[in-house]
PDB file of C-alpha atoms and ligand atoms in Angstrom:
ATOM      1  CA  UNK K   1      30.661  33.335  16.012  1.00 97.00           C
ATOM      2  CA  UNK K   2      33.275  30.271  16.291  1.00 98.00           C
ATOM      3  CA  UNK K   3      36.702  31.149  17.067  1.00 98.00           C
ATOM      4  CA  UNK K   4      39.279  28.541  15.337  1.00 98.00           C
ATOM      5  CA  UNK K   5      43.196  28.399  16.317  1.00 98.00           C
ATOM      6  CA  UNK K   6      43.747  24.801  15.227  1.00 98.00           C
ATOM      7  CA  UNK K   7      44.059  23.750  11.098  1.00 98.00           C
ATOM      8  CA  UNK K   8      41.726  20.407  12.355  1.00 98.00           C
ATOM      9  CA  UNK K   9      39.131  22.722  13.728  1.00 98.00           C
ATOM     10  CA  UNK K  10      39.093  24.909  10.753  1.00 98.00           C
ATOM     11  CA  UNK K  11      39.065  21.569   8.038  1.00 98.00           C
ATOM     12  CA  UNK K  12      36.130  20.242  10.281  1.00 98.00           C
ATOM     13  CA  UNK K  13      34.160  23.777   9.541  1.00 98.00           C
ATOM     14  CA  UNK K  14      34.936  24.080   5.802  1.00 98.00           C
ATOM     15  CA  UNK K  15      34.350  20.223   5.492  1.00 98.00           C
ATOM     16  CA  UNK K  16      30.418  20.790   7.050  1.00 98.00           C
ATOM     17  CA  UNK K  17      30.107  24.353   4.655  1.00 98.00           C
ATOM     18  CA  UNK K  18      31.002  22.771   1.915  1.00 98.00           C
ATOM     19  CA  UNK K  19      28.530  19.399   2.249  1.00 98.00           C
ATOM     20  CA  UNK K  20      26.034  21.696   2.837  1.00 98.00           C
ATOM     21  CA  UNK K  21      26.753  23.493  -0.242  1.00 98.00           C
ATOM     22  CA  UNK K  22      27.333  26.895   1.555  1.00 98.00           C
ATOM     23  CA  UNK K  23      29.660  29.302  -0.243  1.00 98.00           C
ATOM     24  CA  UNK K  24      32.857  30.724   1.885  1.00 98.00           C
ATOM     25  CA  UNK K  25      34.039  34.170   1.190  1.00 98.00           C
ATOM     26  CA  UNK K  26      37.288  34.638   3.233  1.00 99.00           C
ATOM     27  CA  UNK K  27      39.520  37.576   4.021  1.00 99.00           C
ATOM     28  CA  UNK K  28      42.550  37.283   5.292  1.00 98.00           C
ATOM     29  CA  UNK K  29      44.286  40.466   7.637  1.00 98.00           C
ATOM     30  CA  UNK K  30      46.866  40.574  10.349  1.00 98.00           C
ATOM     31  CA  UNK K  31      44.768  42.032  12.708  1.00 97.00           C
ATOM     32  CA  UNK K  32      44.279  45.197  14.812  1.00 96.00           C
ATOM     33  CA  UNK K  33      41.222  45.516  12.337  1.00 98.00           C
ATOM     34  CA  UNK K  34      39.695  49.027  11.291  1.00 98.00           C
ATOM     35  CA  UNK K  35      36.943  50.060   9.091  1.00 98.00           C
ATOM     36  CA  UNK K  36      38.770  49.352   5.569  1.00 98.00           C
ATOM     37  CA  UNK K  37      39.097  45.667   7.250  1.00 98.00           C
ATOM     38  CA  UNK K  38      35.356  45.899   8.162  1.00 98.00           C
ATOM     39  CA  UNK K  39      34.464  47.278   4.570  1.00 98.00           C
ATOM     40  CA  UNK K  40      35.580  43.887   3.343  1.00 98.00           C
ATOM     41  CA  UNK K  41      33.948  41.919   5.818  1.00 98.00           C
ATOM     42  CA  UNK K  42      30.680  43.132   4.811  1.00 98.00           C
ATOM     43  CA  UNK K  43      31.235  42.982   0.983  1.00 98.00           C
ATOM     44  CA  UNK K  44      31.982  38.946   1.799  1.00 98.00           C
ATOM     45  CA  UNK K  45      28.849  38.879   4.350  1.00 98.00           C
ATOM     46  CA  UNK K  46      26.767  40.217   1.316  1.00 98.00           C
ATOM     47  CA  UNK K  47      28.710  37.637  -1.444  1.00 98.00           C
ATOM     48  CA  UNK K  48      29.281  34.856   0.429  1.00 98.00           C
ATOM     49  CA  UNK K  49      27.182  32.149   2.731  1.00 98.00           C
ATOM     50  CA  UNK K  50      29.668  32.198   5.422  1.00 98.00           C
ATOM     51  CA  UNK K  51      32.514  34.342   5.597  1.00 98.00           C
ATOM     52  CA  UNK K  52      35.574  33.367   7.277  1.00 99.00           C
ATOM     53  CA  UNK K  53      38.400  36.194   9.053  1.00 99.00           C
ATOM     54  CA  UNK K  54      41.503  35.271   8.815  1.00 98.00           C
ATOM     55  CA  UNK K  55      44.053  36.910  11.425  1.00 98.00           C
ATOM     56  CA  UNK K  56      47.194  36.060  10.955  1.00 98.00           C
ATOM     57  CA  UNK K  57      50.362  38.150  11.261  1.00 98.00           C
ATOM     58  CA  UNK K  58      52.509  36.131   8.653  1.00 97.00           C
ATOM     59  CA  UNK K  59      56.291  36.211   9.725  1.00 96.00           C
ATOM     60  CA  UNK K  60      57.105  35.528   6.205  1.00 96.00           C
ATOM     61  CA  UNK K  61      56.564  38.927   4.663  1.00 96.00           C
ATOM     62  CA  UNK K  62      58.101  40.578   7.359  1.00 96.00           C
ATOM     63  CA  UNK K  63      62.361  41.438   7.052  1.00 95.00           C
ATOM     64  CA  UNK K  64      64.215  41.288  10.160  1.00 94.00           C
ATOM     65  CA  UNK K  65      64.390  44.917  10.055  1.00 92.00           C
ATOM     66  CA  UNK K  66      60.576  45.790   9.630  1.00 93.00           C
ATOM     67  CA  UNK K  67      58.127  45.834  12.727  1.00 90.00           C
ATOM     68  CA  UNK K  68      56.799  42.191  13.071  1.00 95.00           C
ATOM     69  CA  UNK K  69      57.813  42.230  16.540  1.00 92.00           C
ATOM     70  CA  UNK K  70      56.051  45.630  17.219  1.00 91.00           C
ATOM     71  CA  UNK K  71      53.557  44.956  14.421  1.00 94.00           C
ATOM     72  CA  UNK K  72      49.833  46.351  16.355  1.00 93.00           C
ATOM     73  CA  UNK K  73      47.895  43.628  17.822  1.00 94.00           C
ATOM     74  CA  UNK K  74      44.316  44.231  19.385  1.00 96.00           C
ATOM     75  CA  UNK K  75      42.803  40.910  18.940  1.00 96.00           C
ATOM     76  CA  UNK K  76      39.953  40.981  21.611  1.00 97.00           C
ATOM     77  CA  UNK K  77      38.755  44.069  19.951  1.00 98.00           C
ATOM     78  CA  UNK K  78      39.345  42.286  16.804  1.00 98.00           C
ATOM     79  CA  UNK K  79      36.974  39.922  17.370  1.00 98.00           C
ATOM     80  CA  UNK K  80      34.562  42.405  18.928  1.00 98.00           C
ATOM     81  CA  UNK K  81      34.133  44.008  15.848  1.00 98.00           C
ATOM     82  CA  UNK K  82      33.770  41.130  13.738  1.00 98.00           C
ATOM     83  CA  UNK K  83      31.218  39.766  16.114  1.00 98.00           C
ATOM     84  CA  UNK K  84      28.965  42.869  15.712  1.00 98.00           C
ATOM     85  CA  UNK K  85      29.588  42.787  12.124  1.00 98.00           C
ATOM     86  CA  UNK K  86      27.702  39.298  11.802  1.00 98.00           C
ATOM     87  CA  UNK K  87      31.083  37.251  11.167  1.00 98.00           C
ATOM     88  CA  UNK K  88      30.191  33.542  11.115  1.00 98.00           C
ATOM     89  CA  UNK K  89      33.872  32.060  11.444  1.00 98.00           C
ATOM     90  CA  UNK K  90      37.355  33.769  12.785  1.00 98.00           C
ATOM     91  CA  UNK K  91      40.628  31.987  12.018  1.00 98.00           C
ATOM     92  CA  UNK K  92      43.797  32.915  13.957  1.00 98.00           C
ATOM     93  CA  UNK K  93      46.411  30.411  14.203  1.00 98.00           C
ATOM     94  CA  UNK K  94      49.759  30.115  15.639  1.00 98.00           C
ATOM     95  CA  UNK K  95      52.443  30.787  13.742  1.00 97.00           C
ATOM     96  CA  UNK K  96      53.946  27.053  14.293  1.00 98.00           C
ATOM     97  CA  UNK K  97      50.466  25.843  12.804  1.00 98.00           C
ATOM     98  CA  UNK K  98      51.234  27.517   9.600  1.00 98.00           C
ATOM     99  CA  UNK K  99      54.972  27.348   9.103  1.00 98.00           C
ATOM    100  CA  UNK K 100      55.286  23.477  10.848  1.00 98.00           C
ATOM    101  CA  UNK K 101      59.133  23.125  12.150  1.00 96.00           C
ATOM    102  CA  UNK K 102      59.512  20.872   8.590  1.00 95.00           C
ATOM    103  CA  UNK K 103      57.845  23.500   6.384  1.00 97.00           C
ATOM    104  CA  UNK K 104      60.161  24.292   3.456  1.00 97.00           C
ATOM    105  CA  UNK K 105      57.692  25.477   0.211  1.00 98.00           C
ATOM    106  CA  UNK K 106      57.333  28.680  -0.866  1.00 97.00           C
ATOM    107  CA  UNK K 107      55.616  30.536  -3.736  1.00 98.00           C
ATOM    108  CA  UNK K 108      57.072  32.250  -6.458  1.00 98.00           C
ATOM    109  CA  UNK K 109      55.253  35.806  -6.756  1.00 98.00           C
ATOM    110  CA  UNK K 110      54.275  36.497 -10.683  1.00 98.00           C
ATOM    111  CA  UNK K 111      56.344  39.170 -12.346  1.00 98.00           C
ATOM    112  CA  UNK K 112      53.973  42.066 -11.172  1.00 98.00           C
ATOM    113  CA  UNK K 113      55.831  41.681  -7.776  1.00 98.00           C
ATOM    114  CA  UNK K 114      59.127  42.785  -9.565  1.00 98.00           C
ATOM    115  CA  UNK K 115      58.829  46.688  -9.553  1.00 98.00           C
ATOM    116  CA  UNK K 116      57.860  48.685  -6.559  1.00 98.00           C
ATOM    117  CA  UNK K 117      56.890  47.093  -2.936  1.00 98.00           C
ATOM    118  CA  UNK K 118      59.054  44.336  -4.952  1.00 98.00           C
ATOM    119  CA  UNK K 119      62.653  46.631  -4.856  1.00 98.00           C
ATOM    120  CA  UNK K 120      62.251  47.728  -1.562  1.00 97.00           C
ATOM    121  CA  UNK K 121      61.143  45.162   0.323  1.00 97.00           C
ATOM    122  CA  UNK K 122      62.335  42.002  -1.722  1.00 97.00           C
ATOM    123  CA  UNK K 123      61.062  38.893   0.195  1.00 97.00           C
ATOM    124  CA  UNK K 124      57.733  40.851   0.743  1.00 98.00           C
ATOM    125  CA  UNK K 125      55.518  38.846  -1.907  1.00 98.00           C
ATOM    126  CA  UNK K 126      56.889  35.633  -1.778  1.00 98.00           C
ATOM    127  CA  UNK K 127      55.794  35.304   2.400  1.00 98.00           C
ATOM    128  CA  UNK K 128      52.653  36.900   0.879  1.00 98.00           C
ATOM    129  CA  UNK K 129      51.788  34.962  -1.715  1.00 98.00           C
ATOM    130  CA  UNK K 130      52.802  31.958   0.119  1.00 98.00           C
ATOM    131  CA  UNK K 131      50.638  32.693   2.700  1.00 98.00           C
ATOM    132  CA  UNK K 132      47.860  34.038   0.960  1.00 99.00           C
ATOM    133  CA  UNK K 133      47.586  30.710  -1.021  1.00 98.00           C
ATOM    134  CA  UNK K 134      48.070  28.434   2.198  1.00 98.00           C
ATOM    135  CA  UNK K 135      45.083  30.081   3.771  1.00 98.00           C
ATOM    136  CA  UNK K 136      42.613  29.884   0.367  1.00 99.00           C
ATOM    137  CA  UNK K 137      44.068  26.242   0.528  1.00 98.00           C
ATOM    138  CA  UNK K 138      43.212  25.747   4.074  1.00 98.00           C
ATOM    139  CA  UNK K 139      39.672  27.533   3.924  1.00 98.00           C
ATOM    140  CA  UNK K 140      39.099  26.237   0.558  1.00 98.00           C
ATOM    141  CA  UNK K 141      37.783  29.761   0.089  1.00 99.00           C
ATOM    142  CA  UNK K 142      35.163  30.306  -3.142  1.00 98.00           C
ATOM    143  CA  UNK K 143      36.213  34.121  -3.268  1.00 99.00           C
ATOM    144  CA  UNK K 144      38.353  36.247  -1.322  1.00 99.00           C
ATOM    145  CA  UNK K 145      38.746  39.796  -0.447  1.00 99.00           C
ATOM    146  CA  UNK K 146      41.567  42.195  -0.837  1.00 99.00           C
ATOM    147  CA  UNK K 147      41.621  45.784  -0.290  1.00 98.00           C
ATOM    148  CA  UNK K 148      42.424  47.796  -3.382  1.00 98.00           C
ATOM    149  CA  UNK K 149      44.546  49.508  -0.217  1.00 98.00           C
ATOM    150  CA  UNK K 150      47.330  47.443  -0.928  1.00 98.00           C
ATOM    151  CA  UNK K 151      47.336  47.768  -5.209  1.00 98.00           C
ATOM    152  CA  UNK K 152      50.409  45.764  -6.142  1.00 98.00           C
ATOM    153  CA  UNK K 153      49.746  42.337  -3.418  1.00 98.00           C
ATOM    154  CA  UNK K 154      46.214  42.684  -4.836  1.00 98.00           C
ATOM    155  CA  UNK K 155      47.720  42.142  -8.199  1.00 98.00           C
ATOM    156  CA  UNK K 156      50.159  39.466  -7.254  1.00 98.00           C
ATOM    157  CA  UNK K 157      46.914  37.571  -5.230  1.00 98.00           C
ATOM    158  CA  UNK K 158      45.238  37.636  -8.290  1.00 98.00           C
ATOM    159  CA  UNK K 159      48.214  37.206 -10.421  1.00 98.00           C
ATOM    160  CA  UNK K 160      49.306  33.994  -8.965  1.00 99.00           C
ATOM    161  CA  UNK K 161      45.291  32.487  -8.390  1.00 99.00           C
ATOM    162  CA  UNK K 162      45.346  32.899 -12.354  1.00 98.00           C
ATOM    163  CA  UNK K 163      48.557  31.368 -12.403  1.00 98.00           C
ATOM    164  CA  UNK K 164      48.031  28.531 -10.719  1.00 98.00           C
ATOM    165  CA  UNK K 165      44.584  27.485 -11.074  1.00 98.00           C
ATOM    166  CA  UNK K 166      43.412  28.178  -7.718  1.00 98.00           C
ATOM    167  CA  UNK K 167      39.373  28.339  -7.654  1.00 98.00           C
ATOM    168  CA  UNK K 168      38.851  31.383  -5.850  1.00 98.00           C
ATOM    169  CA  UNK K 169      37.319  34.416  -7.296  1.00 98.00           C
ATOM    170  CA  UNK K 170      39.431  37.669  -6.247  1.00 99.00           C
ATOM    171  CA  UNK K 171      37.463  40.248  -4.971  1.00 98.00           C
ATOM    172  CA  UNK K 172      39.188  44.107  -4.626  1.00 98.00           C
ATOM    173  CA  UNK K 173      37.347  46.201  -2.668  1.00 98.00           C
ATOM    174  CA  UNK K 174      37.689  50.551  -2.453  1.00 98.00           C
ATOM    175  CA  UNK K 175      40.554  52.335  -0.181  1.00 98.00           C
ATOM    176  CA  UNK K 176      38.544  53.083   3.339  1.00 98.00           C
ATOM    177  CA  UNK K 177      39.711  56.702   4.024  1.00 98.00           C
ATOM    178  CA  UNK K 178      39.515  58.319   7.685  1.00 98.00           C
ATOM    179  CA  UNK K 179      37.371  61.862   7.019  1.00 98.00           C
ATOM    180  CA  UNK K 180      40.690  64.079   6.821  1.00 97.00           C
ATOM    181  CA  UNK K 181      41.783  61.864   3.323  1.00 98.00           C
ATOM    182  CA  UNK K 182      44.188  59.365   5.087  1.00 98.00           C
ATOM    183  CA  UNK K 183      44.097  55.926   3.981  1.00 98.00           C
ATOM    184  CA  UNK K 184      43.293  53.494   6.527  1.00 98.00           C
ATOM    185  CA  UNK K 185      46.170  51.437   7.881  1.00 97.00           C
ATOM    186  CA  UNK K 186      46.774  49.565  11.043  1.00 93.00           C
ATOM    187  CA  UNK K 187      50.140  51.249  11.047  1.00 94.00           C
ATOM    188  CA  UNK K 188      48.637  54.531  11.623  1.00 96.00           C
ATOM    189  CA  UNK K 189      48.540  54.397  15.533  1.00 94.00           C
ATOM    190  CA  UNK K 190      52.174  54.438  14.866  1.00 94.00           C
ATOM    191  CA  UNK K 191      51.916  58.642  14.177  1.00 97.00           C
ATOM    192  CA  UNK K 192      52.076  61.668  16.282  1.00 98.00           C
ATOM    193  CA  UNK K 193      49.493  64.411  15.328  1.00 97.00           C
ATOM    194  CA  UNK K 194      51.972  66.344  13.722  1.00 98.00           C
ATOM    195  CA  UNK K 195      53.150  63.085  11.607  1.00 98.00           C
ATOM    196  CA  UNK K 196      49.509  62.503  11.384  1.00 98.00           C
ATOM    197  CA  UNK K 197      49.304  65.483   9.183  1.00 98.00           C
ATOM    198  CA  UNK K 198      52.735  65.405   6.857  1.00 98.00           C
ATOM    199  CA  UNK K 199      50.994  61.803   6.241  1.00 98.00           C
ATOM    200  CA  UNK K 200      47.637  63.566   4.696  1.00 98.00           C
ATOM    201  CA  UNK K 201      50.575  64.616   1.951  1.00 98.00           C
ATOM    202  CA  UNK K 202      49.727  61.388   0.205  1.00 98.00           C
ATOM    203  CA  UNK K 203      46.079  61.652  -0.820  1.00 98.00           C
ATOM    204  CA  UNK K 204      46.805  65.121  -1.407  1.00 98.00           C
ATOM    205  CA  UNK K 205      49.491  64.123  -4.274  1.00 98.00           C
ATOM    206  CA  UNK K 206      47.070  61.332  -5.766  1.00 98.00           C
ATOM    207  CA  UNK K 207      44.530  64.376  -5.504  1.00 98.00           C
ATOM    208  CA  UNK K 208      46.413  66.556  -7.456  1.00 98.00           C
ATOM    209  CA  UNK K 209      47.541  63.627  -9.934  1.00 98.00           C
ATOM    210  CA  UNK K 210      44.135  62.862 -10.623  1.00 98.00           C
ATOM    211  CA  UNK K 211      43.512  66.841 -11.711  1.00 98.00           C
ATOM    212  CA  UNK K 212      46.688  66.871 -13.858  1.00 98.00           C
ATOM    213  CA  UNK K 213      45.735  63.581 -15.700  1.00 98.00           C
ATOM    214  CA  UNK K 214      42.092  64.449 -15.528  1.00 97.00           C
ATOM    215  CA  UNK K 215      43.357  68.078 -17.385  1.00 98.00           C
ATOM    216  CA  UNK K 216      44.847  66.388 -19.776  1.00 98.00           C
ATOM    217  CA  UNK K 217      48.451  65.957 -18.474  1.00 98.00           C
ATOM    218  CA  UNK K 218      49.940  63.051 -19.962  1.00 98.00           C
ATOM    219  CA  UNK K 219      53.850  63.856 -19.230  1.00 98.00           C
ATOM    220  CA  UNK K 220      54.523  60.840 -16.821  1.00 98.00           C
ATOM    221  CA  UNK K 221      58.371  62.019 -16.024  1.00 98.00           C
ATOM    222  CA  UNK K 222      57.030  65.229 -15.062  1.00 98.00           C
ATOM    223  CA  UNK K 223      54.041  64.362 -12.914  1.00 98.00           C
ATOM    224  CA  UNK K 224      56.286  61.771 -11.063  1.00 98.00           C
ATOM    225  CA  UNK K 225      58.980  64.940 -10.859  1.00 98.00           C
ATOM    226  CA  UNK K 226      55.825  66.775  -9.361  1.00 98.00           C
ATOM    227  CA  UNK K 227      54.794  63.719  -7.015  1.00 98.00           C
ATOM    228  CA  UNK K 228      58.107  63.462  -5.058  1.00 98.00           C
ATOM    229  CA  UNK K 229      58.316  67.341  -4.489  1.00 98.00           C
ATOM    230  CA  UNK K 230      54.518  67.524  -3.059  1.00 98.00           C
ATOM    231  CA  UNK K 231      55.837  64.820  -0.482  1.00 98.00           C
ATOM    232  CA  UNK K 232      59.045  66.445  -0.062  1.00 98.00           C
ATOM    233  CA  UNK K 233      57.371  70.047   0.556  1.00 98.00           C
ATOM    234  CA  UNK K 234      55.065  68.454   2.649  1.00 98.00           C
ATOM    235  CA  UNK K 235      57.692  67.361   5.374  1.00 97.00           C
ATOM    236  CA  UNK K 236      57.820  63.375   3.809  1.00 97.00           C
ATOM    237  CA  UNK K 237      61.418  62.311   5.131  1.00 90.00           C
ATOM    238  CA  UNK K 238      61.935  59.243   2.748  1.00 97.00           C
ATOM    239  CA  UNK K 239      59.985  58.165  -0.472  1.00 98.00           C
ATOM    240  CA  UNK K 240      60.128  54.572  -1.521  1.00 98.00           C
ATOM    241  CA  UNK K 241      58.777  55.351  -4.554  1.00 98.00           C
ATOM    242  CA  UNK K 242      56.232  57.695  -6.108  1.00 98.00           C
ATOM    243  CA  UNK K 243      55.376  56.687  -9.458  1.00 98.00           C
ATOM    244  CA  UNK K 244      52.543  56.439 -12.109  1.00 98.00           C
ATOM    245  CA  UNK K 245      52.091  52.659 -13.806  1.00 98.00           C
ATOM    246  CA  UNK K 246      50.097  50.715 -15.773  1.00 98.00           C
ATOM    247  CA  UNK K 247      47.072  49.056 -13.690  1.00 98.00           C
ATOM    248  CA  UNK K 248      47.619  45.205 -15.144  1.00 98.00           C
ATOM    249  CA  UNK K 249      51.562  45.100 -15.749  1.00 98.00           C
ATOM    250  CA  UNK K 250      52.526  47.879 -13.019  1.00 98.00           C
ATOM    251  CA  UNK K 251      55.409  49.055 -15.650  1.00 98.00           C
ATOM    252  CA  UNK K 252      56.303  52.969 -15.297  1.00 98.00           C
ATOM    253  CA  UNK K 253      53.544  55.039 -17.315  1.00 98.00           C
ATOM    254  CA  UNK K 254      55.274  57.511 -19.692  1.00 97.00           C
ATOM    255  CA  UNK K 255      53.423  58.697 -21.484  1.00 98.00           C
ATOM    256  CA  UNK K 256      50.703  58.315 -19.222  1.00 98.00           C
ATOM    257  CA  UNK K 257      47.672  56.470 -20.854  1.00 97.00           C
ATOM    258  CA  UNK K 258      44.197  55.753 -19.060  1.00 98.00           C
ATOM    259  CA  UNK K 259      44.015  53.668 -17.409  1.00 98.00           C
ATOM    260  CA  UNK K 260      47.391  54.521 -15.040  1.00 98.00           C
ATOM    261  CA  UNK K 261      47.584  53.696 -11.420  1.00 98.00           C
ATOM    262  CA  UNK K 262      49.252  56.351  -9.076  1.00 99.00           C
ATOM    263  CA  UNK K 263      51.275  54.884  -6.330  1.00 99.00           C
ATOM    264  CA  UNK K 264      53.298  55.674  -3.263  1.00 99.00           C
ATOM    265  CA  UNK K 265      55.529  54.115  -0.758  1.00 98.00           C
ATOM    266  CA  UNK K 266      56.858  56.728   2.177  1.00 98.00           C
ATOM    267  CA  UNK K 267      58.174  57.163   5.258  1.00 97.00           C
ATOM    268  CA  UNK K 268      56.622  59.811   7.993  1.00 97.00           C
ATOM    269  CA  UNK K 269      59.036  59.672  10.530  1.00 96.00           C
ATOM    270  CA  UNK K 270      59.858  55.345  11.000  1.00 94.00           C
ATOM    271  CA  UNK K 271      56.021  54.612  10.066  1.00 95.00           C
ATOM    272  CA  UNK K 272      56.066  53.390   6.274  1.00 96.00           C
ATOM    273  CA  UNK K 273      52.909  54.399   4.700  1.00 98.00           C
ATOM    274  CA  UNK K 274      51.524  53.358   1.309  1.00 98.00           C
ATOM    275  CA  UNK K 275      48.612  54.861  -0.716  1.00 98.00           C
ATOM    276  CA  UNK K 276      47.588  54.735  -4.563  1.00 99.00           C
ATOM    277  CA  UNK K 277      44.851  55.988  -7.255  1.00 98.00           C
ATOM    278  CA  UNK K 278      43.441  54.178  -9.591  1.00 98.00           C
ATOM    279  CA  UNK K 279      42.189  56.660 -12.489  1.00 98.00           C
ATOM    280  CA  UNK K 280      40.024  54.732 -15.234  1.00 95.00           C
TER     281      UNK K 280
HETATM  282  P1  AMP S   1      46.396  43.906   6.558  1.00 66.63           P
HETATM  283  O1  AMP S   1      45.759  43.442   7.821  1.00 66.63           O
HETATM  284  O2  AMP S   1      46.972  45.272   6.644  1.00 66.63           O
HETATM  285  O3  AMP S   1      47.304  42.889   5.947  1.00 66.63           O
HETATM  286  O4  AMP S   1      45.199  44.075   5.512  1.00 66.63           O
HETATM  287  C1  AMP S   1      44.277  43.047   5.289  1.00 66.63           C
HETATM  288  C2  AMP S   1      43.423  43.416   4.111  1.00 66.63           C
HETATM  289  O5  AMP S   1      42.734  44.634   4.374  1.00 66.63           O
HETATM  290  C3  AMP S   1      44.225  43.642   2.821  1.00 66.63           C
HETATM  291  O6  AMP S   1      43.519  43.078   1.730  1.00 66.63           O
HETATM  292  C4  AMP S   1      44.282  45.140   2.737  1.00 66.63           C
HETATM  293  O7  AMP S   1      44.423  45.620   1.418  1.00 66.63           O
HETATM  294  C5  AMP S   1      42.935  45.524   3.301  1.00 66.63           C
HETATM  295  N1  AMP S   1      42.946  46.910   3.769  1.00 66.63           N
HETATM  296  C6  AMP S   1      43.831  47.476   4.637  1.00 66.63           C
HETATM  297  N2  AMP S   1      43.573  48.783   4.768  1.00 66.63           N
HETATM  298  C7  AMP S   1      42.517  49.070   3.973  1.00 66.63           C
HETATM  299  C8  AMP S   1      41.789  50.256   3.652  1.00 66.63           C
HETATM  300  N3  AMP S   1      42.092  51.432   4.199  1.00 66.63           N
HETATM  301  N4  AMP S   1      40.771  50.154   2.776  1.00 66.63           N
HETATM  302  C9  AMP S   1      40.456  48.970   2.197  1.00 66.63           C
HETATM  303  N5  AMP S   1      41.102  47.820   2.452  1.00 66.63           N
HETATM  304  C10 AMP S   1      42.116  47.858   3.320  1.00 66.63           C
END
């Protein structure tokens, strides 16, 4: 596996791939890597020729009051893991080779970045999208892959490659759970056991969602009403938003018609977890 830190060394790889006609699946994390990082990794090993990791913990999408500075980092075990996964190429820059000192451009995000992650953390998509873009740019990446983890940036990625004409095929890949329902998130080291388990409250609402809807349920206002009191009995401190929406557009579903996504944004103690449901 080659190691890259430097934008020269990584041109000089995707130059050789691409004269050798070799297709480059890429997916692009911030590190401190788990199994719903690794799940993608091995749908690109499977897709793509050579798959590139990007790691990458973009200062863009962070505000000054969220955790970049605490954000988890583990990147020798990182690169452990990718290595036993069969990883061909890892990426991690500095941040001064991605944002130069005379670096001034930014994306954008499409209008599915309004609602949402979009209200409460407003500069969010445009560092992501910005980024995002900059790396399929950089790795001139044939598809990449997103984790359906994060459902609204995987709908602004694939938003703004449509947009703008970028040749990459987007590639959304399942929610990796841990075996007690939790969604996989680097952020969850961040939890006490006790936190650990008011967090569980979150699959648990998209659980019971999914039976309401599935029985027939079609009263958006009231399963939302029924959303934010699940999290609130369960000990949740502070809900972002809870909400059923429309899959493509992300607008509020009421009434609810398949398909609807189910999504939530929450706070367990300072740790802000996110989780959704995609019922088809
Ligand atoms: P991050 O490092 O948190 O920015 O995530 C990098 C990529 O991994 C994103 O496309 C995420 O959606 C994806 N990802 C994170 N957690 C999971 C998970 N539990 N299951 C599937 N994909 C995930």
């Amino acid at each position: 596996m080659e190691i890259l830190s430097s934008l020269d060394d990584l041109a000089k790889v995707v130059r050789e791939l691409k004269r050798a006609n070799k297709s480059i699946g890429v997916v692009p994390t911030m590190g401190a890597l788990h199994e719903g990082h690794l799940s993608l990794v091995r749908q690109s090993l499977v897709q793509s020729d050579e798959t590139i990791v990007t790691i990458f913990v973009n200062p863009s999408q962070f505000a000054p009051s969220e955790d970049l500075d605490r954000y988890p980092q583990s990147l020798e075990a990182d690169i452990a893991g990718l290595q036993s996964a069969g990883v061909q190429y890892v990426f991690a820059p500095s941040r001064e080779e991605v944002y130069p000192e005379n670096y001034s451009t930014s994306v954008v995000p499409p209008l599915v970045a309004r609602r949402w992650e979009g209200e409460f953390r407003p500069t969010h998509f445009a560092g992501v999208a910005t980024v995002v873009l900059k790396l399929l740019n950089m790795t001139r990446a044939d598809r990449v892959f997103l984790g359906q983890k994060d459902f609204q940036q995987a709908r602004v990625i694939e938003q703004m490659v449509a947009d703008l004409n970028v040749a990459t095929e987007v590639c959304i890949c399942p929610i990796v759970r841990a075996d007690d329902g939790l969604a996989l998130s680097s952020r969850n080291v961040y939890l006490s056991s006790e936190q650990r388990t008011i967090a569980l409250s979150l699959n648990q609402t998209l659980d019971h969602v999914e039976r309401q809807i599935q029985a027939g349920q079609r009263d958006g206002f009231e399963v939302i009403t029924e959303m934010r009191q699940m999290l609130i009995d369960a000990g949740v401190e502070r809900i972002d938003y809870a909400t059923v929406a429309h899959p493509k557009t992300l607008e509020t579903a009421d009434p609810i018609e398949l398909p609807v996504v189910a999504l939530i944004a929450a706070y367990v103690g300072e740790t802000r977890l996110i989780d959704n449901r995609l019922l088809e």
